[in-house]
Short mmCIF file of C-alpha atoms in Angstrom, two decimals:
data_model
loop_
_atom_site.label_atom_id
_atom_site.label_comp_id
_atom_site.label_asym_id
_atom_site.label_seq_id
_atom_site.Cartn_x
_atom_site.Cartn_y
_atom_site.Cartn_z
CA MET A 366 51.00 67.60 -50.13
CA SER A 367 53.39 66.76 -47.00
CA ILE A 368 50.48 67.32 -45.10
CA LYS A 369 48.16 65.02 -46.82
CA LYS A 370 50.98 62.00 -47.64
CA THR A 371 51.49 62.36 -43.90
CA SER A 372 47.80 61.70 -42.59
CA ASN A 373 47.22 58.98 -45.22
CA LYS A 374 50.57 57.43 -43.37
CA SER A 375 48.90 57.67 -40.42
CA GLU A 376 45.37 55.99 -41.35
CA LYS A 377 47.47 53.11 -42.67
CA LEU A 378 49.09 52.64 -39.45
CA VAL A 379 45.89 53.08 -37.64
CA GLN A 380 44.42 50.47 -39.50
CA GLU A 381 47.18 48.08 -39.30
CA LYS A 382 47.20 48.66 -35.78
CA GLN A 383 43.06 48.15 -35.60
CA LYS A 384 43.81 45.05 -37.95
CA LYS A 385 46.43 43.14 -35.68
CA GLN A 386 44.34 44.14 -32.46
CA GLY A 387 41.24 42.60 -33.97
CA LYS A 388 43.62 39.46 -34.91
CA SER A 389 44.60 39.07 -31.25
CA GLU A 390 41.09 39.68 -29.97
CA LEU A 391 39.73 36.72 -32.44
CA LYS A 392 42.94 34.60 -30.97
CA HIS A 393 42.32 35.32 -27.27
CA SER A 394 38.76 34.50 -27.88
CA ARG A 395 39.13 31.17 -29.74
CA THR A 396 41.70 30.77 -26.95
CA TRP A 397 38.73 30.97 -24.25
CA LEU A 398 36.39 29.34 -26.38
CA ARG A 399 38.39 25.98 -26.43
CA ARG A 400 38.97 26.67 -22.43
CA VAL A 401 35.43 26.82 -22.01
CA THR A 402 34.90 23.73 -24.20
CA ILE A 403 37.07 21.93 -22.80
CA THR A 404 36.43 22.38 -19.05
CA GLY A 405 32.35 22.05 -19.91
CA ALA A 406 34.01 18.60 -21.25
CA LYS A 407 35.78 17.70 -17.96
CA LEU A 408 32.73 18.72 -16.10
CA ALA A 409 30.41 16.95 -18.05
CA VAL A 410 32.88 13.76 -17.62
CA ALA A 411 32.95 14.29 -14.25
CA LEU A 412 29.36 14.48 -13.83
CA ILE A 413 28.56 11.34 -15.77
CA PHE A 414 31.25 9.68 -13.74
CA THR A 415 29.47 10.63 -10.41
CA LEU A 416 26.42 10.22 -11.78
CA ALA A 417 27.52 6.49 -12.99
CA ILE A 418 28.82 5.93 -9.18
CA PHE A 419 26.02 6.78 -7.67
CA THR A 420 23.37 5.15 -9.78
CA ILE A 421 25.31 1.94 -9.02
CA TYR A 422 25.11 2.67 -5.11
CA LEU A 423 21.57 3.24 -5.31
CA ASP A 424 21.18 -0.19 -7.70
CA ALA A 425 22.70 -1.84 -4.38
CA LYS A 426 20.38 -0.24 -2.16
CA VAL A 427 17.48 -1.24 -3.89
CA GLN A 428 18.46 -4.85 -4.46
CA GLN A 429 19.34 -5.14 -0.84
CA THR A 430 15.91 -4.00 0.36
CA PHE A 431 13.60 -5.23 -2.34
CA GLU A 432 15.37 -8.75 -2.29
CA GLY A 433 15.94 -9.17 1.27
CA GLN A 434 13.27 -9.16 4.02
CA ARG A 435 11.08 -5.95 2.83
CA TRP A 436 8.93 -5.52 5.65
CA GLN A 437 9.45 -6.04 9.22
CA VAL A 438 5.81 -7.79 9.81
CA PRO A 439 3.87 -8.14 13.16
CA ALA A 440 3.83 -11.88 14.41
CA GLN A 441 -0.13 -12.84 14.75
CA ILE A 442 -1.25 -14.82 17.75
CA TYR A 443 -4.37 -16.79 17.49
CA GLY A 444 -6.53 -18.83 19.79
CA GLN A 445 -7.08 -22.39 19.44
CA ILE A 446 -8.55 -23.77 16.18
CA GLU A 447 -11.97 -25.07 17.57
CA SER A 448 -12.54 -28.55 16.03
CA LEU A 449 -16.64 -29.56 15.75
CA LYS A 450 -17.32 -33.26 15.62
CA ILE A 451 -20.75 -35.72 15.19
CA GLY A 452 -21.31 -36.53 18.58
CA GLU A 453 -19.86 -34.24 20.64
CA PRO A 454 -21.43 -31.51 22.96
CA LEU A 455 -21.99 -28.20 21.77
CA LYS A 456 -24.16 -24.77 23.15
CA LEU A 457 -25.10 -22.79 20.26
CA ASP A 458 -25.26 -20.00 22.48
CA HIS A 459 -21.52 -20.44 23.48
CA LEU A 460 -20.86 -21.00 19.84
CA GLY A 461 -22.36 -17.76 19.16
CA LYS A 462 -20.36 -15.71 21.89
CA SER A 463 -17.61 -17.04 20.52
CA LEU A 464 -18.25 -16.22 16.89
CA LYS A 465 -19.21 -12.15 17.86
CA LEU A 466 -15.73 -12.15 19.28
CA ASN A 467 -14.36 -12.94 16.24
CA GLY A 468 -15.95 -10.20 14.71
CA TYR A 469 -18.74 -12.49 12.98
CA GLN A 470 -22.27 -10.84 12.32
CA LYS A 471 -25.63 -12.40 13.60
CA VAL A 472 -28.03 -12.24 10.61
CA THR A 473 -31.01 -13.48 9.53
CA THR A 474 -30.33 -14.78 6.44
CA VAL A 475 -26.49 -15.99 5.55
CA PHE A 476 -25.65 -13.78 2.27
CA ALA A 477 -21.85 -12.94 3.04
CA SER A 478 -18.76 -14.32 4.75
CA GLY A 479 -17.99 -13.17 8.39
CA GLN A 480 -21.93 -13.60 9.13
CA TYR A 481 -23.82 -16.44 10.97
CA ALA A 482 -27.51 -17.64 11.51
CA GLN A 483 -29.18 -19.32 14.64
CA SER A 484 -31.90 -20.79 15.22
CA ALA A 485 -32.75 -22.99 18.58
CA ASN A 486 -31.19 -26.28 16.87
CA SER A 487 -28.94 -25.06 13.91
CA MET A 488 -26.67 -22.60 13.23
CA ILE A 489 -25.40 -21.55 9.83
CA ILE A 490 -22.14 -20.09 9.55
CA TYR A 491 -20.15 -18.14 6.35
CA ARG A 492 -16.63 -18.94 7.60
CA ARG A 493 -14.15 -16.19 6.13
CA PRO A 494 -11.53 -17.35 3.82
CA PHE A 495 -9.01 -18.67 6.34
CA ALA A 496 -4.98 -20.64 5.64
CA PHE A 497 -4.99 -23.08 7.85
CA PRO A 498 -1.77 -23.94 9.24
CA GLN A 499 -1.90 -27.71 7.79
CA THR A 500 -2.32 -26.65 4.59
CA GLN A 501 -1.40 -22.98 4.41
CA ALA A 502 -3.82 -23.08 1.85
CA VAL A 503 -6.78 -20.25 1.93
CA SER A 504 -10.08 -22.27 2.71
CA SER A 505 -11.71 -20.81 0.07
CA THR A 506 -11.71 -17.40 -2.01
CA ASP A 507 -14.94 -16.86 -0.93
CA GLY A 508 -15.16 -18.18 2.90
CA THR A 509 -17.14 -21.58 3.19
CA GLN A 510 -20.84 -21.80 4.57
CA LEU A 511 -21.05 -24.00 7.36
CA THR A 512 -24.32 -25.80 8.48
CA ILE A 513 -24.54 -27.15 12.37
CA ASN A 514 -27.57 -29.07 13.36
CA ILE A 515 -27.87 -30.02 17.31
CA SER A 516 -29.81 -33.02 18.51
CA ASP A 517 -30.31 -33.52 22.51
CA GLY A 518 -27.41 -31.03 23.10
CA LYS A 519 -24.87 -32.89 20.86
CA ILE A 520 -24.24 -32.39 17.02
CA SER A 521 -26.13 -34.62 14.81
CA GLN A 522 -24.95 -33.17 11.53
CA LEU A 523 -22.47 -31.34 9.95
CA PHE A 524 -22.13 -29.84 6.42
CA SER A 525 -19.80 -27.67 4.31
CA ASP A 526 -21.02 -26.18 1.54
CA ASP A 527 -23.97 -28.45 1.60
CA VAL A 528 -21.74 -31.61 1.61
CA PRO A 529 -21.69 -34.04 4.69
CA VAL A 530 -19.01 -33.88 6.64
CA MET A 531 -17.74 -35.64 9.98
CA ALA A 532 -15.59 -32.53 11.37
CA LEU A 533 -15.52 -29.07 10.98
CA GLN A 534 -12.59 -26.18 11.64
CA LEU A 535 -13.49 -22.95 12.82
CA GLU A 536 -11.37 -20.30 12.03
CA PRO A 537 -9.42 -19.00 14.87
CA ILE A 538 -9.73 -15.84 17.01
CA LEU A 539 -6.87 -13.45 16.48
CA LEU A 540 -5.37 -12.36 20.23
CA ALA A 541 -2.77 -10.09 19.35
CA ARG A 542 -0.33 -8.80 16.81
CA LEU A 543 3.06 -8.46 18.08
CA VAL A 544 4.22 -4.80 16.15
CA PRO A 545 8.07 -4.79 15.36
CA ASN A 546 9.77 -1.75 17.04
CA ASN A 547 9.56 0.49 13.78
CA LYS A 548 5.55 0.48 14.44
CA GLU A 549 4.84 -0.30 11.19
CA ASP A 550 1.69 -2.56 11.03
CA ARG A 551 0.66 -4.78 8.01
CA VAL A 552 -1.43 -7.60 6.86
CA LEU A 553 0.55 -9.34 3.26
CA ILE A 554 -1.51 -9.59 0.57
CA ALA A 555 -0.71 -11.58 -3.10
CA LEU A 556 -1.12 -9.94 -5.97
CA GLU A 557 -3.38 -12.36 -7.26
CA LYS A 558 -5.63 -11.99 -4.00
CA THR A 559 -6.04 -8.50 -4.46
CA PRO A 560 -9.45 -7.64 -5.45
CA THR A 561 -9.11 -6.56 -9.48
CA GLN A 562 -11.56 -3.36 -8.61
CA LEU A 563 -9.38 -2.58 -6.18
CA LEU A 564 -6.18 -2.21 -8.33
CA ASP A 565 -8.38 -0.92 -11.34
CA THR A 566 -9.07 1.86 -9.41
CA LEU A 567 -5.83 2.77 -7.64
CA LEU A 568 -4.18 2.87 -11.24
CA LEU A 569 -6.94 4.75 -12.24
CA VAL A 570 -6.83 7.57 -9.72
CA GLU A 571 -2.78 7.32 -8.83
CA ASP A 572 -1.43 6.54 -12.11
CA ARG A 573 -3.43 5.54 -15.23
CA ASP A 574 0.07 4.41 -17.68
CA PHE A 575 1.41 2.23 -14.68
CA TYR A 576 1.73 -0.44 -17.46
CA HIS A 577 2.93 1.78 -20.08
CA HIS A 578 5.91 4.02 -18.34
CA GLN A 579 9.18 2.98 -17.24
CA GLY A 580 9.08 4.76 -13.68
CA LEU A 581 8.52 8.13 -14.74
CA SER A 582 5.24 9.72 -16.72
CA PRO A 583 5.52 13.36 -18.23
CA LEU A 584 2.33 12.29 -20.02
CA GLY A 585 1.02 11.88 -16.69
CA MET A 586 2.36 15.03 -14.91
CA LEU A 587 0.76 17.12 -17.85
CA ARG A 588 -2.51 15.65 -17.25
CA ALA A 589 -2.47 15.81 -13.65
CA LEU A 590 -1.98 19.66 -14.19
CA TYR A 591 -4.77 20.09 -16.60
CA SER A 592 -7.22 17.65 -14.01
CA ASN A 593 -6.01 19.56 -10.88
CA LEU A 594 -6.62 23.09 -13.14
CA LYS A 595 -9.68 22.04 -14.16
CA ALA A 596 -10.93 21.29 -11.00
CA GLY A 597 -9.65 24.17 -9.21
CA ARG A 598 -8.15 21.82 -6.57
CA THR A 599 -5.55 19.11 -6.00
CA VAL A 600 -7.57 15.86 -7.69
CA GLN A 601 -4.89 13.78 -9.13
CA GLY A 602 -1.12 13.85 -8.29
CA GLY A 603 1.61 14.02 -10.74
CA SER A 604 3.78 11.02 -9.46
CA THR A 605 4.16 7.55 -10.60
CA LEU A 606 3.17 4.66 -8.43
CA THR A 607 6.86 3.70 -8.90
CA GLN A 608 7.92 6.82 -7.46
CA GLN A 609 5.32 6.76 -4.51
CA LEU A 610 6.71 3.41 -4.04
CA VAL A 611 10.14 4.69 -4.03
CA LYS A 612 9.69 7.58 -1.59
CA ASN A 613 7.69 5.19 0.67
CA MET A 614 10.26 2.23 0.80
CA PHE A 615 13.55 4.12 0.41
CA LEU A 616 13.54 7.93 0.69
CA THR A 617 12.67 10.09 3.64
CA ARG A 618 9.78 12.76 3.45
CA GLU A 619 12.20 15.52 3.27
CA ARG A 620 11.78 17.97 0.14
CA THR A 621 15.05 18.75 -1.36
CA LEU A 622 16.23 18.67 -5.08
CA THR A 623 18.59 15.56 -3.82
CA ARG A 624 15.87 13.49 -2.81
CA LYS A 625 14.13 14.33 -6.10
CA ILE A 626 16.88 13.14 -7.77
CA LYS A 627 17.16 9.99 -5.93
CA GLU A 628 13.36 9.48 -6.40
CA ALA A 629 13.92 9.89 -10.26
CA LEU A 630 16.96 7.42 -10.36
CA MET A 631 15.52 5.03 -8.06
CA ALA A 632 12.56 4.62 -10.27
CA ILE A 633 14.03 4.17 -13.14
CA ILE A 634 16.35 1.48 -11.30
CA ILE A 635 13.68 -0.62 -10.09
CA GLU A 636 11.23 -0.84 -13.12
CA VAL A 637 14.60 -2.30 -14.87
CA ARG A 638 15.24 -4.71 -12.36
CA TYR A 639 11.38 -5.75 -11.24
CA SER A 640 8.03 -6.31 -13.21
CA LYS A 641 5.11 -4.12 -13.38
CA ASP A 642 3.10 -6.91 -11.29
CA GLN A 643 6.32 -7.32 -8.48
CA LEU A 644 6.15 -3.58 -8.01
CA LEU A 645 2.07 -3.02 -8.07
CA GLU A 646 1.95 -5.81 -5.11
CA ALA A 647 5.04 -4.55 -3.29
CA TYR A 648 3.24 -0.71 -3.44
CA VAL A 649 -0.16 -2.63 -2.42
CA ASN A 650 1.59 -3.79 0.74
CA GLU A 651 3.92 -0.59 0.85
CA VAL A 652 1.81 2.30 0.75
CA TYR A 653 0.55 4.20 4.07
CA LEU A 654 -2.76 4.45 4.52
CA GLY A 655 -3.47 5.56 8.48
CA GLN A 656 -2.45 5.74 11.81
CA HIS A 657 -3.68 3.54 14.66
CA TYR A 658 -2.33 5.41 17.80
CA ALA A 659 1.61 4.73 17.66
CA ASN A 660 1.31 2.52 14.45
CA GLY A 661 1.08 3.32 11.09
CA ILE A 662 -1.25 1.15 8.88
CA TYR A 663 0.20 0.26 6.13
CA GLY A 664 -1.13 -1.74 2.96
CA PHE A 665 -4.53 -2.36 1.97
CA GLY A 666 -4.42 -5.95 4.09
CA LEU A 667 -4.46 -4.20 7.26
CA ALA A 668 -6.53 -0.98 5.84
CA ALA A 669 -9.56 -3.10 5.02
CA LYS A 670 -9.60 -4.48 8.97
CA PHE A 671 -8.19 -1.15 10.37
CA TYR A 672 -11.73 0.63 8.49
CA PHE A 673 -14.46 -1.93 8.39
CA GLY A 674 -12.97 -4.44 10.23
CA LYS A 675 -13.42 -6.81 7.14
CA THR A 676 -10.86 -8.46 4.57
CA LEU A 677 -10.72 -6.93 1.26
CA THR A 678 -12.53 -9.89 -0.13
CA GLN A 679 -15.47 -8.86 1.51
CA LEU A 680 -15.60 -4.74 0.59
CA ASN A 681 -17.94 -3.42 -1.50
CA SER A 682 -17.22 -0.64 -4.31
CA ALA A 683 -18.09 2.16 -1.96
CA GLN A 684 -15.14 0.55 0.47
CA ILE A 685 -12.81 0.12 -2.25
CA ALA A 686 -13.49 3.85 -3.10
CA LEU A 687 -12.94 4.59 0.41
CA LEU A 688 -9.15 3.17 0.43
CA VAL A 689 -8.03 4.45 -2.48
CA ALA A 690 -9.48 7.94 -1.36
CA GLN A 691 -6.85 7.70 1.72
CA VAL A 692 -3.86 7.27 -0.57
CA LYS A 693 -3.62 10.91 -0.99
CA GLY A 694 -3.43 11.30 2.41
CA PRO A 695 -5.09 9.42 5.60
CA SER A 696 -5.18 12.37 7.83
CA TYR A 697 -6.75 14.80 5.64
CA TYR A 698 -9.25 12.92 5.09
CA ASP A 699 -9.82 10.51 8.17
CA PRO A 700 -13.32 9.42 8.14
CA TRP A 701 -13.95 9.81 11.81
CA ARG A 702 -12.31 12.85 12.32
CA ASN A 703 -12.93 14.39 8.79
CA PRO A 704 -16.29 12.39 7.49
CA LEU A 705 -17.35 15.18 5.23
CA ARG A 706 -14.08 15.58 3.52
CA ALA A 707 -13.59 12.02 3.77
CA LYS A 708 -16.73 11.59 1.51
CA GLU A 709 -15.91 14.35 -0.50
CA ARG A 710 -13.29 12.44 -1.76
CA ARG A 711 -14.63 8.83 -1.89
CA ASP A 712 -17.25 10.25 -4.16
CA LEU A 713 -15.09 11.86 -6.80
CA VAL A 714 -13.51 8.43 -6.87
CA LEU A 715 -16.61 6.81 -7.60
CA ARG A 716 -17.07 9.44 -10.33
CA LEU A 717 -14.34 8.43 -11.81
CA MET A 718 -14.83 4.46 -11.09
CA PHE A 719 -18.30 5.45 -13.32
CA GLU A 720 -16.94 7.34 -15.96
CA GLN A 721 -14.49 4.81 -16.92
CA ASN A 722 -16.90 1.77 -16.94
CA LEU A 723 -15.61 0.44 -13.31
CA LEU A 724 -19.20 0.95 -12.06
CA SER A 725 -22.82 0.51 -13.64
CA VAL A 726 -25.12 3.24 -13.62
CA LYS A 727 -27.14 1.07 -11.06
CA GLU A 728 -24.55 0.49 -8.96
CA PHE A 729 -23.04 3.70 -8.75
CA LYS A 730 -26.47 5.44 -7.86
CA GLU A 731 -26.80 2.94 -5.10
CA VAL A 732 -22.95 3.67 -4.00
CA VAL A 733 -22.84 7.34 -4.11
CA ASN A 734 -25.15 7.84 -1.62
CA SER A 735 -24.07 5.34 0.93
CA PRO A 736 -22.47 6.23 4.22
CA LEU A 737 -19.31 6.18 5.03
CA SER A 738 -19.71 2.42 7.22
CA VAL A 739 -16.48 2.79 8.95
CA ARG A 740 -15.95 1.02 12.16
CA LYS A 741 -17.90 2.68 15.19
CA ASN A 742 -14.41 3.10 17.30
CA ARG A 743 -10.96 3.48 15.45
CA ARG A 744 -9.44 1.64 17.77
CA PHE A 745 -8.70 -2.40 17.13
CA LYS A 746 -10.46 -4.41 19.80
CA THR A 747 -7.75 -5.66 22.20
CA GLN A 748 -8.49 -9.27 23.87
CA LYS A 749 -8.13 -8.70 27.40
CA TYR A 750 -5.85 -11.48 28.41
CA PRO A 751 -2.29 -10.10 29.37
CA ALA A 752 -1.03 -12.91 31.43
CA TYR A 753 -1.85 -15.53 28.86
CA LEU A 754 0.16 -13.23 26.21
CA GLN A 755 2.80 -12.67 28.26
CA LEU A 756 3.21 -16.41 28.30
CA VAL A 757 3.11 -16.62 24.39
CA LYS A 758 5.70 -14.21 23.90
CA GLN A 759 8.28 -15.57 26.57
CA GLU A 760 8.00 -18.86 24.81
CA LEU A 761 8.44 -17.30 21.40
CA ASN A 762 11.56 -15.72 22.14
CA GLN A 763 12.67 -18.69 23.46
CA LEU A 764 11.79 -20.95 20.23
CA LEU A 765 12.42 -18.31 17.69
CA PRO A 766 14.90 -15.01 17.45
CA THR A 767 14.04 -11.53 17.27
CA TYR A 768 14.62 -11.27 13.51
CA GLN A 769 12.31 -14.31 12.73
CA GLN A 770 9.51 -12.90 14.63
CA LYS A 771 9.27 -9.94 12.17
CA VAL A 772 8.54 -11.63 9.33
CA GLY A 773 5.01 -12.47 9.56
CA ILE A 774 4.42 -15.67 11.47
CA ARG A 775 1.60 -16.88 12.60
CA VAL A 776 1.15 -18.40 16.10
CA PHE A 777 -1.47 -20.66 16.50
CA THR A 778 -1.91 -21.17 20.73
CA GLY A 779 -4.16 -23.50 22.93
CA PHE A 780 -6.39 -20.48 24.17
CA SER A 781 -10.14 -21.43 23.53
CA HIS A 782 -12.93 -19.14 24.07
CA LEU A 783 -15.41 -21.85 23.78
CA SER A 784 -13.50 -23.17 27.03
CA GLN A 785 -13.12 -19.92 28.87
CA GLN A 786 -17.33 -19.78 28.76
#
């Protein structure tokens, strides 16, 4: 009996000890959980505070760049604006040479801007759209048709879009572009002057949800992933146009987590601060589209001249498709070095345009089999007047400080090709 009682007491002592130990462990566990919760809350507050400060910093950086001088734009040096008046002597052959130097094409029948036709005593010029300095307004969205009639070596009649006039102005020749130190060359273009087909195609290929997202598009990322898996190669990107704009305008090309966080935050900031049209116009002028030796080609305005020797308004559907194709990789899809690769990408863009009713069946069949039609030589034609241009630069430095020479000013000189001839 004594042995049994002793064992019962021992069991009770063990049970009490276990209960006390359990309570102690529970208390310790609760204390540890409380400490972890408090520490986590402090870290979360610190992280939110740090993120808020960082966001304020990024917001200031965005405003400073976007609302200040966004780009350093080359000064454009033009020759003389030739003025033709009734009664003045004129040799049509000399005028034709001057037009060719200015990139005009001689044709039998004039039907598009940038062309001219010549007979023994008459010339028809389809003058390209140009903002003359007297008005700063573009002469015409589609250009202006000029007719010049000659009698006894003198101008007898002048017509502007079939309306008789006493005098006409010809588009001056671009002598040089003074590219700034950052080696970024561009021609700024307003959104309202950008062809609708280009904007529609750009959004179709690069960011279909542009006018619906707030800088980031999870749906767009999933769609791009599905399209790429379906095609077996990369045919669509997951970044929004806003993210691409932020990356090109504010960030470096490094691939780090910090840069991606910056990109996401700045994309949201820029979407909140500015309208979609402002962002799209900035993208149209900022996107990198090629390399002309040491100078980068930025924006669709200059890219049209670089690849085709034309203005944006003169491009056909196939040429617009090739420009949009370059967004993905100007080096990889370089039409001079990799014409087959460039055509394959262009044709893919054309198919997307057709599928989304941006092209009719007839248009699609015509352009999908067309050649790339880029300029024969990737090098821009340079006017060989170094002594004259040196004098222009010297006078420009006397008249304007350096920073004012990088805001896209146009300089009209007295250099006349007709007089040279």
